[in-house]
C-alpha positions in Angstrom: 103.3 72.0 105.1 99.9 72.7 103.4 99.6 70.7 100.1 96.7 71.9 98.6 94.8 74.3 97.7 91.5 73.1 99.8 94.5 73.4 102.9 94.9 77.2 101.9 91.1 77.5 102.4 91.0 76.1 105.6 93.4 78.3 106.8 91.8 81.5 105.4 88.2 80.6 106.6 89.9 79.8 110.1 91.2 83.1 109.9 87.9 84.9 109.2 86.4 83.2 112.1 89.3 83.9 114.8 92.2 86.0 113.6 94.5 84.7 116.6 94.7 82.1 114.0 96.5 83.2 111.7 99.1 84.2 114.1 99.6 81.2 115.3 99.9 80.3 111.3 102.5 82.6 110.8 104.5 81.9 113.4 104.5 78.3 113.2 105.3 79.1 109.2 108.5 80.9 110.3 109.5 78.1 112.7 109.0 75.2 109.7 111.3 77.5 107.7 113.8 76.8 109.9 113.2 73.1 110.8 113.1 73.2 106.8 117.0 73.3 106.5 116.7 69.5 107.8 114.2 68.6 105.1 115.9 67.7 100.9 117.0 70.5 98.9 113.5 69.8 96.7 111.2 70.2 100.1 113.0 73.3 101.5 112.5 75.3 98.1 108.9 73.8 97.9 107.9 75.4 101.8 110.1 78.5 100.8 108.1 79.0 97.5 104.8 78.1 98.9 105.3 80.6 102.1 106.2 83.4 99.6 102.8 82.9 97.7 100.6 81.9 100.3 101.8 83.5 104.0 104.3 86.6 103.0 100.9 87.9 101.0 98.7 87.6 104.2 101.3 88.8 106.3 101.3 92.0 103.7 97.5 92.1 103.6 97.3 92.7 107.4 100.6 95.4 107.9 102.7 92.7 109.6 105.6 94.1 107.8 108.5 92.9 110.1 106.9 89.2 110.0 106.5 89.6 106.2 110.6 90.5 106.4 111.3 87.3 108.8 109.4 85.3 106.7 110.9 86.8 102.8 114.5 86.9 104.6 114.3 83.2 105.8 112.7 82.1 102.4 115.5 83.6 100.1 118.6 81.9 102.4 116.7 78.5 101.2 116.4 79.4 97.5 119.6 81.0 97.1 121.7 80.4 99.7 125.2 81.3 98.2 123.1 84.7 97.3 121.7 85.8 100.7 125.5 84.9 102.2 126.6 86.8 99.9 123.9 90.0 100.1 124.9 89.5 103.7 128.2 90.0 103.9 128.2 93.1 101.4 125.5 94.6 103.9 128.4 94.0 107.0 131.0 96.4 104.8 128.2 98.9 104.9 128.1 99.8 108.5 125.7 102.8 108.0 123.2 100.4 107.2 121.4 99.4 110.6 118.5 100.6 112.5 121.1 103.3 114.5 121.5 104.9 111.8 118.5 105.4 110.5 117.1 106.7 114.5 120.0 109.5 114.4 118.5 110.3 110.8 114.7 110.4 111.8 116.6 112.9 114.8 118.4 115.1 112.4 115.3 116.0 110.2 113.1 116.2 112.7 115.2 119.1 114.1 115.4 120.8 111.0 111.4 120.2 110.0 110.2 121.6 114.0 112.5 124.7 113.4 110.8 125.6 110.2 107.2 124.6 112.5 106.4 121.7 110.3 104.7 118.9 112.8 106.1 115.7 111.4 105.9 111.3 112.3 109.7 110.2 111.1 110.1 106.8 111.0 112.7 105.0 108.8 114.2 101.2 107.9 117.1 99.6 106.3 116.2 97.7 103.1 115.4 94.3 103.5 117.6 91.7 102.2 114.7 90.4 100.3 113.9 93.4 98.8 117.3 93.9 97.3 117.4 90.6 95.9 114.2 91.3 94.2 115.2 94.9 92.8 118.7 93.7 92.1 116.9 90.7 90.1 113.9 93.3 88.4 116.8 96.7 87.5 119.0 93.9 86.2 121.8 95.4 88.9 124.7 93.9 90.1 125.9 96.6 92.3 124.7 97.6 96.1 125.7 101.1 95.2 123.5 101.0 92.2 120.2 100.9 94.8 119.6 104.7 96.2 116.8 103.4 98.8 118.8 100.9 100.9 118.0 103.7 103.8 114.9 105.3 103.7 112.9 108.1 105.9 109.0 108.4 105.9 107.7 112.1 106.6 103.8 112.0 107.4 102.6 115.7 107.7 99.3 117.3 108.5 98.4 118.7 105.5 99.6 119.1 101.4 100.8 122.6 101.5 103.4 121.4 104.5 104.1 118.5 102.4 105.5 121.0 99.9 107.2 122.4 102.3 109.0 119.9 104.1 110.4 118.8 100.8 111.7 122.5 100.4 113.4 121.7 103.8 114.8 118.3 102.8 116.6 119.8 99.4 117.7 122.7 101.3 119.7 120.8 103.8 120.9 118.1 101.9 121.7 118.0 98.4 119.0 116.0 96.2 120.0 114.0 93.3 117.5 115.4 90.4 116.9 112.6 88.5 115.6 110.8 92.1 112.9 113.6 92.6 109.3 112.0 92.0 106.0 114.2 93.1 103.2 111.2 93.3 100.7 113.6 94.2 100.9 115.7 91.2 100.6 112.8 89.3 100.1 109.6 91.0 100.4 106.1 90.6 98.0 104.1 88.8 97.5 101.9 92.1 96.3 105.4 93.7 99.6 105.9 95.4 100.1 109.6 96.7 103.4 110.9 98.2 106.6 113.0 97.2 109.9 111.4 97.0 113.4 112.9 97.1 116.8 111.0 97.3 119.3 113.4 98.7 123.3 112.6 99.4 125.4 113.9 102.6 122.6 113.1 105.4 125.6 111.0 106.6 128.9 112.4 107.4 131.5 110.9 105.2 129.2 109.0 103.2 128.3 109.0 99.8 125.2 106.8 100.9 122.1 108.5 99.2 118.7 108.4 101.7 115.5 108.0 100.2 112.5 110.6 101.7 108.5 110.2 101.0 106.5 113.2 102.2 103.2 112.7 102.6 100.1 113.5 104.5 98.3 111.1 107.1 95.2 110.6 104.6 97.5 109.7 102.0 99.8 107.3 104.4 96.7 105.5 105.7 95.3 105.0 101.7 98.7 104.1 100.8 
């Protein structure tokens, strides 16, 4: 466990020097977090809290999204354990949400976006559990139903005017929910954050499940 704040900057100039580094870092992180459930109920929430402000931001910094998940996920089953059981369990009586799912989604637009000769990357994910907690916590929700992005689609196309028009596609097919349409390139986020987004209802059969979709070009993907 690092105690101090001359440990952190250790670790970051090791990582300057040799970035196999901090992958070794982040691994053995994720391993502590688990040897932490041996540890008192003070040291587990100290690692969980100091791998949430120290090691999920580098993980971030460098795109190692599904380690930042690991790491987040592990982290909130030590601070709120009765929570994350609990999260769990309502995420097992949703069985749309899993990775299947959201492949036979990224197949069904795709189908309809090449017919209409728009050249699109798909790729999708399931919320994390982490990242419900901490909208659930910020909306003041107490509801799964109550999040419209718990499944969401990524649409990178080659240029703005077929950005435009995939999102013509998306609404045509599927029917949008008009207080969940948000055009970032228009007017974007202060951050710099470009992209369309549209939250539409019936992409899955016999689901009221709404799907979140951000439309965006491969300039504004790689900035973002």
């Amino acid at each position: 466990v690092l105690k101090s704040v001359e440990s952190v900057r250790k670790m970051l100039l090791a990582m300057a020097k040799d970035f196999r580094v901090i992958l070794v870092l982040l691994a053995w992180r994720y391993a502590d977090l688990f040897e932490a459930g041996y540890y008192s109920v003070t040291l587990q929430k100290q690692v969980a809290r100091q791998t949430l402000h120290i090691f999920v931001p580098i993980a971030t910094r460098l795109g190692m999204y599904a380690v930042k998940r690991l790491l987040e996920e592990r982290c909130l089953a030590l601070l709120s354990p009765e929570l994350f059981h609990s999260l769990e369990q309502a995420f097992q009586k949703r069985p749309e949400l899993n990775q299947k799912t959201v492949a036979a989604l990224c197949k069904y637009l795709h189908h309809y976006l090449s017919s209409q000769g728009i050249h699109a990357e798909i790729s999708g994910r399931v919320k994390s559990l982490y990242s419900v907690y901490t909208k659930l916590k910020r909306k003041s929700f107490s509801h799964l139903d109550e999040i419209h992005d718990l499944l969401a689609l990524r649409v990178v196309v080659d240029d703005l005017q077929r950005c435009y028009h995939a999102l013509s596609v998306v609404n045509h097919h599927w029917m949008a929910i008009p207080e969940r349409q948000k055009d970032y390139i228009v007017s974007q986020k202060p951050n710099g954050y470009r992209s369309l987004h549209t939250t539409v209802v019936g992409m899955i059969e016999h689901s009221p499940c709404p799907v979140e979709i951000q439309i965006r070009t491969k300039l504004m993907h790689e900035e973002a």
